[in-house]
Amino acid sequence: MITQESFGKTADGKEVLAFTLSDGASHVKILNLGGIVQSIVVPDRKGTPTDVALGYNTVKEYEQNDGYLGALIGRFGNRIGKGELTVEGKKYALYCNDRGNHLHGGKVGFNAKIWEHAIEGDTLVLTLFSPDGEENYPGNLKVTVKYSFQGGALKICYHAVSDKATAVNLTNHTYFNLSGEGDGSILDHELTIDSDLIVPTNETQIPEGGLRAVKGTPFDFNEAKPIGRDIGAKDIDLLRGNGYDHSFVLKAPKGEMKEYGSIQSPKTGIRMRCFTDMPAVQLYTGNGLSQQGKTAYYGKRAAFCLETGDIPNNVNVPEYAALGSSVLKAGEEYTHTCIYKFEA
Ligand code: BGC
């Protein structure tokens, strides 16, 4: 069931709506502003409702939204080195908002837009039109994101089509804390990721080529391991990321739907199982968090993100594009599915 209420108004007077998707036992709240997942309330092992998504209580805080809490990210999730995009031989200079690089769609990304909405049964359908030249990206892009919540599973289906070749790498930037938002750090959470390779980066977190085997390194999550066990290791990639902030190449290829990992809080027993058809996932351990949230101050490592998609900067590295290219040709369909399933 989906219900709708007002969440407030933007600084320029636009109404922000909150949609509550309920499956009976649990519920998820989503805003038409940025398609933001504002809360995810699921029962813990004792049946106590627990909000596992970081967020804010007001539109004003979301308008600042330092860290992209809960938001849809586009056109391109994560970084493009120096904002240099070449599509079908043409060069485009994208806005650089992170140490000389393009991050999460640029100056005003999809996270900051009011999306059109429709409710189709148990599915919330959000649509956005991104005009040719927006943030310097080529092509008029029509984006649809469908959210549904059934049996404890939050499903996100992305679709996009452009009238010119462009680059698209959509994702969702929900910060999870399975002990409950505001309940301290996620370093005790036990994580598995079905991946043998991570993507190393330069000093400004741009992947420039090469893959690194995780075996024998702090990046091996093939067996469940607390996030905090190795996060402090003196490892070049961990130091550059200020913790985990890396793309993990999943064993199953792009286009194949798979359960690629899971993560559990020992405190609440809440487990999140993760599924996608994308080739990679960015594990980000909230290394830059430092803000007041819904019920508490969110400090460093107060949450983690698992952002499914293509490998960052693949538009400039053919080796990465071979695993999944973010170039979308005119008229071609971009699709991406991601599921977070909660159990306790
Ligand atoms: C990136 C981080 C970045 C964070 C917030 C994550 O997706 O991987 O490097 O700091 O988003 O912007």
PDB file of N, CA, C and O and ligand atoms in Angstrom, residues 66-68 73 77-79 98-99 103-104 171 173 175 205 241 244-246 282-284 287-288 305 307, ligand 1:
ATOM      1  N   ASP A  66      24.290  17.458   2.569  1.00  0.00           N
ATOM      2  CA  ASP A  66      25.699  17.150   2.479  1.00  0.00           C
ATOM      3  C   ASP A  66      25.863  15.628   2.579  1.00  0.00           C
ATOM      4  O   ASP A  66      25.479  15.039   3.575  1.00  0.00           O
ATOM      5  N   GLY A  67      26.362  15.014   1.540  1.00  0.00           N
ATOM      6  CA  GLY A  67      26.542  13.564   1.575  1.00  0.00           C
ATOM      7  C   GLY A  67      25.488  12.798   0.799  1.00  0.00           C
ATOM      8  O   GLY A  67      25.523  11.584   0.754  1.00  0.00           O
ATOM      9  N   TYR A  68      24.518  13.507   0.196  1.00  0.00           N
ATOM     10  CA  TYR A  68      23.524  12.874  -0.696  1.00  0.00           C
ATOM     11  C   TYR A  68      22.693  11.810   0.033  1.00  0.00           C
ATOM     12  O   TYR A  68      22.378  10.754  -0.525  1.00  0.00           O
ATOM     13  N   ILE A  73      21.046   9.250  -7.650  1.00  0.00           N
ATOM     14  CA  ILE A  73      22.222   9.947  -8.176  1.00  0.00           C
ATOM     15  C   ILE A  73      22.244   9.824  -9.694  1.00  0.00           C
ATOM     16  O   ILE A  73      22.063   8.726 -10.238  1.00  0.00           O
ATOM     17  N   GLY A  77      26.663   8.316 -11.348  1.00  0.00           N
ATOM     18  CA  GLY A  77      27.029   8.024  -9.961  1.00  0.00           C
ATOM     19  C   GLY A  77      28.531   7.850  -9.842  1.00  0.00           C
ATOM     20  O   GLY A  77      29.158   7.232 -10.693  1.00  0.00           O
ATOM     21  N   ASN A  78      29.095   8.441  -8.787  1.00  0.00           N
ATOM     22  CA  ASN A  78      30.529   8.454  -8.514  1.00  0.00           C
ATOM     23  C   ASN A  78      31.290   9.339  -9.512  1.00  0.00           C
ATOM     24  O   ASN A  78      30.708  10.245 -10.097  1.00  0.00           O
ATOM     25  N   ARG A  79      32.582   9.062  -9.699  1.00  0.00           N
ATOM     26  CA  ARG A  79      33.443  10.081 -10.313  1.00  0.00           C
ATOM     27  C   ARG A  79      33.798   9.827 -11.773  1.00  0.00           C
ATOM     28  O   ARG A  79      33.935   8.681 -12.202  1.00  0.00           O
ATOM     29  N   ASP A  98      34.529  17.962  -7.239  1.00  0.00           N
ATOM     30  CA  ASP A  98      35.263  17.196  -6.226  1.00  0.00           C
ATOM     31  C   ASP A  98      36.743  17.113  -6.612  1.00  0.00           C
ATOM     32  O   ASP A  98      37.118  16.277  -7.439  1.00  0.00           O
ATOM     33  N   ARG A  99      37.541  17.971  -6.024  1.00  0.00           N
ATOM     34  CA  ARG A  99      39.001  17.956  -6.259  1.00  0.00           C
ATOM     35  C   ARG A  99      39.360  17.847  -7.745  1.00  0.00           C
ATOM     36  O   ARG A  99      40.194  17.038  -8.142  1.00  0.00           O
ATOM     37  N   LEU A 103      31.641  14.581  -9.722  1.00  0.00           N
ATOM     38  CA  LEU A 103      31.105  13.607  -8.757  1.00  0.00           C
ATOM     39  C   LEU A 103      29.579  13.673  -8.725  1.00  0.00           C
ATOM     40  O   LEU A 103      29.001  14.758  -8.605  1.00  0.00           O
ATOM     41  N   HIS A 104      28.944  12.492  -8.798  1.00  0.00           N
ATOM     42  CA  HIS A 104      27.502  12.354  -8.575  1.00  0.00           C
ATOM     43  C   HIS A 104      26.649  13.327  -9.397  1.00  0.00           C
ATOM     44  O   HIS A 104      25.699  13.934  -8.891  1.00  0.00           O
ATOM     45  N   THR A 171      22.310   5.531  -9.574  1.00  0.00           N
ATOM     46  CA  THR A 171      22.371   4.714  -8.369  1.00  0.00           C
ATOM     47  C   THR A 171      21.540   5.367  -7.270  1.00  0.00           C
ATOM     48  O   THR A 171      20.942   6.427  -7.473  1.00  0.00           O
ATOM     49  N   HIS A 173      21.775   6.450  -3.092  1.00  0.00           N
ATOM     50  CA  HIS A 173      22.809   6.751  -2.097  1.00  0.00           C
ATOM     51  C   HIS A 173      22.277   6.658  -0.664  1.00  0.00           C
ATOM     52  O   HIS A 173      22.578   7.507   0.181  1.00  0.00           O
ATOM     53  N   TYR A 175      22.203   5.698   3.071  1.00  0.00           N
ATOM     54  CA  TYR A 175      23.168   5.343   4.125  1.00  0.00           C
ATOM     55  C   TYR A 175      22.412   4.468   5.122  1.00  0.00           C
ATOM     56  O   TYR A 175      21.419   4.906   5.712  1.00  0.00           O
ATOM     57  N   GLN A 205      40.855   9.755  -5.801  1.00  0.00           N
ATOM     58  CA  GLN A 205      39.845   8.686  -5.881  1.00  0.00           C
ATOM     59  C   GLN A 205      39.314   8.433  -7.294  1.00  0.00           C
ATOM     60  O   GLN A 205      38.161   8.034  -7.473  1.00  0.00           O
ATOM     61  N   GLY A 241      41.068   6.261   0.381  1.00  0.00           N
ATOM     62  CA  GLY A 241      39.606   6.341   0.549  1.00  0.00           C
ATOM     63  C   GLY A 241      39.204   6.835   1.930  1.00  0.00           C
ATOM     64  O   GLY A 241      38.025   7.018   2.188  1.00  0.00           O
ATOM     65  N   TYR A 244      36.840   2.451   3.667  1.00  0.00           N
ATOM     66  CA  TYR A 244      36.318   1.824   2.444  1.00  0.00           C
ATOM     67  C   TYR A 244      35.525   2.859   1.644  1.00  0.00           C
ATOM     68  O   TYR A 244      34.605   3.506   2.178  1.00  0.00           O
ATOM     69  N   ASP A 245      35.916   3.027   0.401  1.00  0.00           N
ATOM     70  CA  ASP A 245      35.214   3.920  -0.533  1.00  0.00           C
ATOM     71  C   ASP A 245      35.630   3.449  -1.928  1.00  0.00           C
ATOM     72  O   ASP A 245      36.296   4.181  -2.662  1.00  0.00           O
ATOM     73  N   HIS A 246      35.269   2.216  -2.244  1.00  0.00           N
ATOM     74  CA  HIS A 246      35.813   1.546  -3.418  1.00  0.00           C
ATOM     75  C   HIS A 246      34.755   0.766  -4.173  1.00  0.00           C
ATOM     76  O   HIS A 246      33.800   0.270  -3.593  1.00  0.00           O
ATOM     77  N   GLN A 282      29.773   0.102  -5.105  1.00  0.00           N
ATOM     78  CA  GLN A 282      30.663   0.977  -4.336  1.00  0.00           C
ATOM     79  C   GLN A 282      30.339   0.796  -2.865  1.00  0.00           C
ATOM     80  O   GLN A 282      29.213   1.058  -2.423  1.00  0.00           O
ATOM     81  N   LEU A 283      31.320   0.311  -2.104  1.00  0.00           N
ATOM     82  CA  LEU A 283      31.164   0.247  -0.650  1.00  0.00           C
ATOM     83  C   LEU A 283      31.739   1.547  -0.100  1.00  0.00           C
ATOM     84  O   LEU A 283      32.919   1.847  -0.290  1.00  0.00           O
ATOM     85  N   TYR A 284      30.891   2.319   0.555  1.00  0.00           N
ATOM     86  CA  TYR A 284      31.325   3.581   1.160  1.00  0.00           C
ATOM     87  C   TYR A 284      30.952   3.529   2.635  1.00  0.00           C
ATOM     88  O   TYR A 284      29.781   3.326   2.974  1.00  0.00           O
ATOM     89  N   ASN A 287      32.792   7.712   5.515  1.00  0.00           N
ATOM     90  CA  ASN A 287      34.026   8.290   6.057  1.00  0.00           C
ATOM     91  C   ASN A 287      33.958   9.808   6.197  1.00  0.00           C
ATOM     92  O   ASN A 287      34.713  10.388   6.956  1.00  0.00           O
ATOM     93  N   GLY A 288      33.027  10.429   5.451  1.00  0.00           N
ATOM     94  CA  GLY A 288      32.930  11.888   5.478  1.00  0.00           C
ATOM     95  C   GLY A 288      31.726  12.390   6.264  1.00  0.00           C
ATOM     96  O   GLY A 288      31.438  13.586   6.271  1.00  0.00           O
ATOM     97  N   CYS A 305      27.122   2.713   2.693  1.00  0.00           N
ATOM     98  CA  CYS A 305      26.332   2.706   1.461  1.00  0.00           C
ATOM     99  C   CYS A 305      26.825   1.548   0.602  1.00  0.00           C
ATOM    100  O   CYS A 305      28.021   1.227   0.619  1.00  0.00           O
ATOM    101  N   GLU A 307      26.361   1.104  -3.255  1.00  0.00           N
ATOM    102  CA  GLU A 307      25.818   1.777  -4.440  1.00  0.00           C
ATOM    103  C   GLU A 307      26.118   0.923  -5.672  1.00  0.00           C
ATOM    104  O   GLU A 307      27.270   0.816  -6.093  1.00  0.00           O
TER     105      GLU A 307
HETATM  106  C1  BGC B   1      31.581   8.407  -2.744  1.00  0.00           C
HETATM  107  C2  BGC B   1      32.404   9.129  -1.697  1.00  0.00           C
HETATM  108  C3  BGC B   1      31.755  10.448  -1.392  1.00  0.00           C
HETATM  109  C4  BGC B   1      30.335  10.194  -0.943  1.00  0.00           C
HETATM  110  C5  BGC B   1      29.555  11.426  -0.577  1.00  0.00           C
HETATM  111  C6  BGC B   1      30.196   8.244  -2.214  1.00  0.00           C
HETATM  112  O1  BGC B   1      29.405   7.626  -3.173  1.00  0.00           O
HETATM  113  O2  BGC B   1      32.131   7.157  -3.051  1.00  0.00           O
HETATM  114  O3  BGC B   1      33.720   9.301  -2.144  1.00  0.00           O
HETATM  115  O4  BGC B   1      32.468  11.135  -0.398  1.00  0.00           O
HETATM  116  O5  BGC B   1      29.647   9.506  -1.938  1.00  0.00           O
HETATM  117  O6  BGC B   1      29.619  12.372  -1.555  1.00  0.00           O
END
